Amino acid sequence: MTGKKRILSGMRPTGPLHLGNLHGALANWIDMQEQYDCFFFIADWHALTSNYEDTGSIADYVKIMMIDWLSAGLSPDKNTLFVQSHIKEHAELFLILSMITPVPWLERNPTYKDQIGQMSGKDLSTFGFLGYPVLQAADIIMYKADGVPIGVDQVPHVEITREIARRFNNFYGKIFPEPESILTKTPKILGLDRRKMSKSYNNAIYLSDKPDDIKSKVARMITDPKRARKNDSGNPDICNVFEFHRQYTDQATVEKINIECRNAQIGCGECKKIMAENLIIFLEPICEKRKYFMDRPKLVDEFIVEGNQKAGKVAKQTMEEVRSAIKLSN
Ligand code: TRP
Ligand code: SF4
């Protein structure tokens, strides 16, 4: 094989990708694709856990997500890109792991408690939602991943995965490595209203936004809240627009804005215009590639089929080992 370490990560297809997803996850995946043997997948079964009443858009979001990934630079040649629900082995391993997972491990999972609290409009008291980390453990250990690149919010899930893998190995023989979390450095790109960027807060800038949308969204961004007039000096350290500048604007201009903002020499309106222009330039190549893939839906479908085949081979092999370890088949 390649001798590279294997990593795996996934995203739930709940909508088009925004800048928070790009800088929080996807950009890191793209950086890692040379160095690791990478498996990246679209977790559509996981999307069902919270969207089980209205499943109508999940299939479209799967396609959109693949196009977003490809446009941003994730390569179908270098990586295995696949869709969870196409690899039925995940469901079988999930079932087997569920037999050995103590319920208290799941009940004390902080993400579980948070989400139940946050999504007060939805009834999440389902078996599937409680078992979310067990399915995630199946996703990860199916491919014997050494590392899982994720944000801090997902660390408890990888911890549970390690515990489940250890328990499996103790009972049935050592099949699975215990995967490590790979925490990725992420810039503090917040939403337009300074809350976490999220589709559900309606404060996101999407990779697929048109230049005019970007301009009007940036114009709505909350800046240093203490700065009411142009004559007031501002504080870039607490301004989200400035964080965006750090990401999209050249160093010399960033320095200049830093000083001019503090000395009330630049107004927020002008500052935002410069940033919006640079963000539009940054997104241009992604936008070009999106057009390319949107015009070639068959090609995208082919990539998905090929990725699923590559993933399916590994999953099939792992399940043979698992079935024989638990002595259910011969
Ligand atoms: N729970 C992850 C999230 O919401 C998505 C996910 C599902 C995942 N299975 C995974 C991430 C396996 C990493 C590895 O972001
Ligand atoms: Fe933020 Fe720019 Fe306004 Fe300063 S001038 S507060 S950096 S938007």
Short mmCIF file of C-alpha atoms and ligand atoms in Angstrom, two decimals:
data_model
loop_
_atom_site.label_atom_id
_atom_site.label_comp_id
_atom_site.label_asym_id
_atom_site.label_seq_id
_atom_site.Cartn_x
_atom_site.Cartn_y
_atom_site.Cartn_z
CA MET A 1 0.00 0.00 0.00
CA THR A 2 1.00 3.64 0.14
CA GLY A 3 2.73 3.68 3.54
CA LYS A 4 0.99 6.96 4.27
CA LYS A 5 -1.05 7.34 7.42
CA ARG A 6 -4.74 7.07 6.85
CA ILE A 7 -7.15 9.80 7.86
CA LEU A 8 -10.89 9.99 7.57
CA SER A 9 -13.45 12.71 8.08
CA GLY A 10 -17.01 13.48 7.13
CA MET A 11 -19.55 16.27 6.80
CA ARG A 12 -23.29 16.18 7.11
CA PRO A 13 -25.05 17.39 3.94
CA THR A 14 -27.30 19.99 5.52
CA GLY A 15 -26.77 22.78 2.98
CA PRO A 16 -24.28 24.45 0.67
CA LEU A 17 -20.84 25.07 2.16
CA HIS A 18 -20.05 28.45 3.68
CA LEU A 19 -16.79 30.15 4.58
CA GLY A 20 -16.99 28.73 8.10
CA ASN A 21 -17.00 25.18 6.68
CA LEU A 22 -14.21 26.06 4.27
CA HIS A 23 -11.80 27.48 6.83
CA GLY A 24 -13.01 25.26 9.67
CA ALA A 25 -12.57 21.96 7.84
CA LEU A 26 -12.33 21.76 4.08
CA ALA A 27 -9.20 23.92 3.70
CA ASN A 28 -7.42 21.61 6.13
CA TRP A 29 -8.55 18.53 4.26
CA ILE A 30 -7.17 20.04 1.07
CA ASP A 31 -3.85 20.69 2.82
CA MET A 32 -3.71 17.10 4.03
CA GLN A 33 -4.51 15.39 0.74
CA GLU A 34 -0.86 15.12 -0.34
CA GLN A 35 0.51 13.84 2.91
CA TYR A 36 -2.09 11.28 3.99
CA ASP A 37 -4.16 8.48 2.55
CA CYS A 38 -7.46 10.36 2.86
CA PHE A 39 -11.03 9.14 3.08
CA PHE A 40 -13.61 11.94 3.06
CA PHE A 41 -17.29 11.20 3.00
CA ILE A 42 -20.71 12.79 3.02
CA ALA A 43 -22.55 11.64 6.13
CA ASP A 44 -26.10 11.53 4.78
CA TRP A 45 -27.31 8.99 7.35
CA HIS A 46 -26.05 11.33 10.03
CA ALA A 47 -28.04 14.14 8.41
CA LEU A 48 -31.13 11.99 8.98
CA THR A 49 -30.66 11.99 12.75
CA SER A 50 -31.85 15.58 13.04
CA ASN A 51 -33.73 15.97 9.72
CA TYR A 52 -35.74 12.79 9.80
CA GLU A 53 -39.08 14.55 9.32
CA ASP A 54 -38.03 16.41 6.22
CA THR A 55 -35.58 14.37 4.19
CA GLY A 56 -36.45 15.91 0.82
CA SER A 57 -33.31 17.99 0.33
CA ILE A 58 -30.64 15.61 1.62
CA ALA A 59 -29.98 13.94 -1.76
CA ASP A 60 -29.59 17.34 -3.46
CA TYR A 61 -27.30 18.54 -0.72
CA VAL A 62 -25.12 15.46 -1.25
CA LYS A 63 -24.56 16.51 -4.87
CA ILE A 64 -24.05 20.13 -3.93
CA MET A 65 -21.55 19.14 -1.26
CA MET A 66 -19.53 17.04 -3.68
CA ILE A 67 -19.47 19.95 -6.15
CA ASP A 68 -18.39 22.32 -3.35
CA TRP A 69 -15.59 19.94 -2.36
CA LEU A 70 -14.35 19.51 -5.91
CA SER A 71 -14.55 23.24 -6.64
CA ALA A 72 -12.59 24.12 -3.55
CA GLY A 73 -9.81 21.76 -4.61
CA LEU A 74 -10.41 18.38 -3.05
CA SER A 75 -9.12 15.90 -5.61
CA PRO A 76 -11.00 12.71 -6.49
CA ASP A 77 -7.71 11.19 -7.69
CA LYS A 78 -5.73 11.80 -4.54
CA ASN A 79 -8.52 10.95 -2.08
CA THR A 80 -11.34 8.51 -1.60
CA LEU A 81 -14.46 10.68 -1.70
CA PHE A 82 -17.67 8.79 -0.98
CA VAL A 83 -21.23 8.85 0.29
CA GLN A 84 -21.99 7.08 3.57
CA SER A 85 -25.40 5.61 2.71
CA HIS A 86 -23.97 3.90 -0.38
CA ILE A 87 -21.69 1.78 1.77
CA LYS A 88 -24.20 -0.44 3.55
CA GLU A 89 -21.42 -1.99 5.62
CA HIS A 90 -21.54 1.13 7.83
CA ALA A 91 -25.02 0.08 8.94
CA GLU A 92 -23.89 -3.45 9.74
CA LEU A 93 -20.87 -2.32 11.74
CA PHE A 94 -23.04 0.26 13.52
CA LEU A 95 -25.40 -2.52 14.56
CA ILE A 96 -22.59 -4.71 15.87
CA LEU A 97 -20.93 -1.83 17.72
CA SER A 98 -24.27 -0.87 19.24
CA MET A 99 -24.33 -4.27 20.96
CA ILE A 100 -21.14 -3.48 22.89
CA THR A 101 -21.65 0.23 23.57
CA PRO A 102 -22.91 1.00 27.09
CA VAL A 103 -25.77 3.51 26.97
CA PRO A 104 -24.24 5.74 29.71
CA TRP A 105 -21.28 6.47 27.39
CA LEU A 106 -23.78 7.98 24.97
CA GLU A 107 -25.92 9.74 27.52
CA ARG A 108 -22.99 11.59 29.00
CA ASN A 109 -21.67 12.70 25.61
CA PRO A 110 -21.50 16.53 25.80
CA THR A 111 -22.40 17.01 22.12
CA TYR A 112 -25.57 15.02 22.70
CA LYS A 113 -26.62 17.18 25.62
CA ASP A 114 -25.73 20.43 23.78
CA GLN A 115 -27.68 19.53 20.69
CA ILE A 116 -30.75 18.42 22.58
CA GLY A 117 -30.62 21.80 24.33
CA GLN A 118 -30.02 23.83 21.16
CA MET A 119 -32.53 22.20 18.85
CA SER A 120 -35.43 22.78 21.14
CA GLY A 121 -37.83 22.87 18.16
CA LYS A 122 -37.04 19.27 17.21
CA ASP A 123 -37.74 16.06 19.01
CA LEU A 124 -34.31 14.48 19.28
CA SER A 125 -35.24 11.87 21.85
CA THR A 126 -34.73 9.14 19.28
CA PHE A 127 -32.69 5.97 19.40
CA GLY A 128 -30.84 7.10 16.25
CA PHE A 129 -29.80 10.41 17.72
CA LEU A 130 -28.54 8.81 20.92
CA GLY A 131 -26.60 6.37 18.74
CA TYR A 132 -25.09 9.10 16.54
CA PRO A 133 -21.56 8.55 17.94
CA VAL A 134 -21.83 4.79 17.42
CA LEU A 135 -22.51 5.32 13.72
CA GLN A 136 -19.63 7.80 13.67
CA ALA A 137 -17.39 5.19 15.33
CA ALA A 138 -18.40 2.71 12.62
CA ASP A 139 -17.54 5.29 9.92
CA ILE A 140 -14.10 5.80 11.37
CA ILE A 141 -12.95 2.32 12.33
CA MET A 142 -14.37 0.75 9.15
CA TYR A 143 -11.38 2.25 7.34
CA LYS A 144 -8.95 1.67 10.25
CA ALA A 145 -8.19 5.38 10.22
CA ASP A 146 -5.17 6.52 12.24
CA GLY A 147 -6.39 10.09 12.50
CA VAL A 148 -9.60 12.08 12.26
CA PRO A 149 -9.30 15.76 11.35
CA ILE A 150 -12.12 17.56 13.15
CA GLY A 151 -13.09 20.66 15.09
CA VAL A 152 -13.13 20.69 18.91
CA ASP A 153 -16.86 20.03 19.02
CA GLN A 154 -16.24 16.55 17.58
CA VAL A 155 -13.52 15.48 20.02
CA PRO A 156 -15.95 13.68 22.34
CA HIS A 157 -17.12 11.58 19.39
CA VAL A 158 -13.59 10.48 18.59
CA GLU A 159 -13.07 9.69 22.30
CA ILE A 160 -16.14 7.44 22.25
CA THR A 161 -14.82 5.87 19.04
CA ARG A 162 -11.54 5.02 20.77
CA GLU A 163 -13.40 3.48 23.70
CA ILE A 164 -15.63 1.43 21.41
CA ALA A 165 -12.64 0.25 19.34
CA ARG A 166 -10.80 -0.76 22.52
CA ARG A 167 -13.81 -2.66 23.80
CA PHE A 168 -14.26 -4.45 20.49
CA ASN A 169 -10.57 -5.43 20.41
CA ASN A 170 -10.76 -6.73 23.99
CA PHE A 171 -13.76 -8.88 23.28
CA TYR A 172 -12.96 -10.23 19.84
CA GLY A 173 -9.27 -9.70 19.09
CA LYS A 174 -7.33 -6.71 17.90
CA ILE A 175 -8.73 -5.56 14.60
CA PHE A 176 -9.01 -1.82 14.98
CA PRO A 177 -6.47 0.92 15.70
CA GLU A 178 -7.61 3.61 18.14
CA PRO A 179 -7.87 6.75 16.02
CA GLU A 180 -6.43 10.09 17.14
CA SER A 181 -8.22 13.41 16.80
CA ILE A 182 -6.32 15.79 14.58
CA LEU A 183 -7.33 19.23 15.72
CA THR A 184 -7.02 21.74 12.98
CA LYS A 185 -6.06 25.37 13.48
CA THR A 186 -8.87 27.52 12.25
CA PRO A 187 -9.18 31.27 11.78
CA LYS A 188 -11.95 32.96 13.74
CA ILE A 189 -14.30 33.57 10.85
CA LEU A 190 -17.67 34.41 12.41
CA GLY A 191 -21.03 34.99 10.78
CA LEU A 192 -22.35 38.39 9.66
CA ASP A 193 -23.84 38.94 13.12
CA ARG A 194 -20.69 37.74 14.96
CA ARG A 195 -22.29 34.48 16.04
CA LYS A 196 -20.85 31.20 14.77
CA MET A 197 -21.39 31.04 11.00
CA SER A 198 -24.30 28.72 10.39
CA LYS A 199 -27.02 28.14 7.84
CA SER A 200 -29.60 28.06 10.61
CA TYR A 201 -28.61 31.53 11.88
CA ASN A 202 -28.95 32.98 8.39
CA ASN A 203 -25.59 34.72 8.83
CA ALA A 204 -23.44 32.79 6.38
CA ILE A 205 -21.50 33.66 3.24
CA TYR A 206 -21.57 30.68 0.88
CA LEU A 207 -18.82 29.54 -1.47
CA SER A 208 -21.48 29.76 -4.17
CA ASP A 209 -22.59 33.35 -3.40
CA LYS A 210 -22.48 35.77 -6.34
CA PRO A 211 -20.32 38.92 -6.11
CA ASP A 212 -23.39 41.13 -5.56
CA ASP A 213 -24.64 38.93 -2.69
CA ILE A 214 -21.20 39.06 -1.15
CA LYS A 215 -21.12 42.85 -1.33
CA SER A 216 -24.51 43.24 0.30
CA LYS A 217 -23.75 40.61 2.96
CA VAL A 218 -20.43 42.22 3.83
CA ALA A 219 -22.18 45.60 4.06
CA ARG A 220 -24.45 44.04 6.74
CA MET A 221 -21.57 42.71 8.83
CA ILE A 222 -21.32 43.88 12.41
CA THR A 223 -17.96 45.58 13.04
CA ASP A 224 -16.44 46.89 16.26
CA PRO A 225 -19.71 47.51 18.12
CA LYS A 226 -18.25 50.44 20.05
CA ARG A 227 -17.50 52.33 16.88
CA ALA A 228 -20.58 54.38 16.07
CA ARG A 229 -19.16 57.08 13.81
CA LYS A 230 -16.23 57.32 11.44
CA ASN A 231 -14.56 59.80 13.81
CA ASP A 232 -14.49 57.22 16.61
CA SER A 233 -11.35 55.14 16.64
CA GLY A 234 -11.98 51.44 16.09
CA ASN A 235 -10.48 48.24 17.44
CA PRO A 236 -9.64 45.70 14.73
CA ASP A 237 -8.82 43.09 17.36
CA ILE A 238 -12.50 42.63 18.12
CA CYS A 239 -13.77 43.24 14.58
CA ASN A 240 -14.93 40.29 12.51
CA VAL A 241 -14.37 42.25 9.27
CA PHE A 242 -10.73 42.53 10.24
CA GLU A 243 -10.52 38.76 10.74
CA PHE A 244 -11.79 38.41 7.19
CA HIS A 245 -9.13 40.86 6.01
CA ARG A 246 -6.45 38.70 7.60
CA GLN A 247 -7.75 35.85 5.50
CA TYR A 248 -8.33 37.54 2.15
CA THR A 249 -6.32 40.79 2.03
CA ASP A 250 -2.59 41.22 1.38
CA GLN A 251 -0.37 41.78 4.39
CA ALA A 252 0.59 45.38 3.63
CA THR A 253 -3.04 46.47 3.31
CA VAL A 254 -3.95 44.60 6.47
CA GLU A 255 -1.26 46.55 8.37
CA LYS A 256 -2.48 49.80 6.88
CA ILE A 257 -6.10 49.14 7.84
CA ASN A 258 -5.02 48.12 11.31
CA ILE A 259 -3.44 51.53 11.87
CA GLU A 260 -6.03 53.59 10.05
CA CYS A 261 -8.90 51.96 11.93
CA ARG A 262 -7.30 52.69 15.29
CA ASN A 263 -6.74 56.32 14.24
CA ALA A 264 -10.19 56.83 12.75
CA GLN A 265 -8.71 57.38 9.30
CA ILE A 266 -10.80 54.78 7.53
CA GLY A 267 -14.55 54.26 7.79
CA CYS A 268 -16.12 50.84 8.18
CA GLY A 269 -17.97 51.22 4.88
CA GLU A 270 -14.76 51.69 2.93
CA CYS A 271 -12.96 49.02 4.91
CA LYS A 272 -15.73 46.54 4.10
CA LYS A 273 -15.65 47.41 0.40
CA ILE A 274 -11.96 46.54 0.22
CA MET A 275 -12.57 43.28 2.04
CA ALA A 276 -15.55 42.32 -0.13
CA GLU A 277 -13.47 42.88 -3.29
CA ASN A 278 -10.71 40.64 -1.97
CA LEU A 279 -13.14 37.96 -0.88
CA ILE A 280 -14.72 38.00 -4.34
CA ILE A 281 -11.24 37.58 -5.90
CA PHE A 282 -10.51 34.74 -3.50
CA LEU A 283 -13.73 32.95 -4.47
CA GLU A 284 -13.33 33.49 -8.22
CA PRO A 285 -11.37 30.31 -9.01
CA ILE A 286 -13.76 28.27 -6.86
CA CYS A 287 -16.66 29.83 -8.74
CA GLU A 288 -15.05 28.99 -12.10
CA LYS A 289 -14.58 25.37 -11.10
CA ARG A 290 -18.14 25.21 -9.82
CA LYS A 291 -19.39 26.29 -13.25
CA TYR A 292 -17.27 23.56 -14.80
CA PHE A 293 -18.72 20.84 -12.57
CA MET A 294 -22.30 22.16 -12.71
CA ASP A 295 -22.09 21.80 -16.49
CA ARG A 296 -20.88 18.22 -16.12
CA PRO A 297 -23.21 16.47 -13.67
CA LYS A 298 -22.32 13.08 -15.19
CA LEU A 299 -18.67 13.59 -14.35
CA VAL A 300 -19.56 14.39 -10.73
CA ASP A 301 -21.72 11.28 -10.57
CA GLU A 302 -18.83 9.24 -11.92
CA PHE A 303 -16.51 10.57 -9.24
CA ILE A 304 -19.06 9.56 -6.62
CA VAL A 305 -19.42 6.06 -8.08
CA GLU A 306 -15.64 5.61 -8.23
CA GLY A 307 -15.14 6.88 -4.68
CA ASN A 308 -17.89 4.59 -3.42
CA GLN A 309 -16.24 1.65 -5.14
CA LYS A 310 -12.87 2.39 -3.52
CA ALA A 311 -14.44 2.82 -0.09
CA GLY A 312 -16.67 -0.23 -0.60
CA LYS A 313 -13.67 -2.48 -1.19
CA VAL A 314 -12.10 -1.51 2.12
CA ALA A 315 -15.41 -1.77 3.96
CA LYS A 316 -16.09 -5.22 2.55
CA GLN A 317 -12.69 -6.45 3.67
CA THR A 318 -13.10 -5.00 7.18
CA MET A 319 -16.54 -6.58 7.57
CA GLU A 320 -15.16 -9.96 6.64
CA GLU A 321 -12.65 -9.62 9.44
CA VAL A 322 -15.34 -8.43 11.83
CA ARG A 323 -17.76 -11.25 11.04
CA SER A 324 -15.09 -13.80 11.47
CA ALA A 325 -13.85 -12.19 14.72
CA ILE A 326 -17.33 -12.37 16.22
CA LYS A 327 -17.74 -15.84 14.75
CA LEU A 328 -21.00 -15.18 12.99
CA SER A 329 -19.90 -16.40 9.62
CA ASN A 330 -17.55 -18.90 8.14
N1 TRP B 1 -20.39 14.30 13.24
C1 TRP B 1 -19.63 14.98 12.21
C2 TRP B 1 -20.09 16.43 12.15
O1 TRP B 1 -21.21 16.72 12.44
C3 TRP B 1 -19.80 14.33 10.87
C4 TRP B 1 -19.25 12.94 10.86
C5 TRP B 1 -19.96 11.78 10.73
C6 TRP B 1 -17.89 12.58 10.98
N2 TRP B 1 -19.13 10.72 10.76
C7 TRP B 1 -17.84 11.16 10.91
C8 TRP B 1 -16.72 13.31 11.15
C9 TRP B 1 -16.63 10.47 11.03
C10 TRP B 1 -15.52 12.61 11.27
C11 TRP B 1 -15.48 11.20 11.20
O2 TRP B 1 -19.30 17.26 11.76
FE1 SF4 B 2 -13.61 46.84 11.55
FE2 SF4 B 2 -12.59 47.96 9.39
FE3 SF4 B 2 -14.48 49.20 10.82
FE4 SF4 B 2 -12.05 48.93 11.78
S1 SF4 B 2 -12.62 50.09 9.97
S2 SF4 B 2 -13.95 48.54 12.90
S3 SF4 B 2 -11.44 46.92 10.98
S4 SF4 B 2 -14.71 47.33 9.68
#
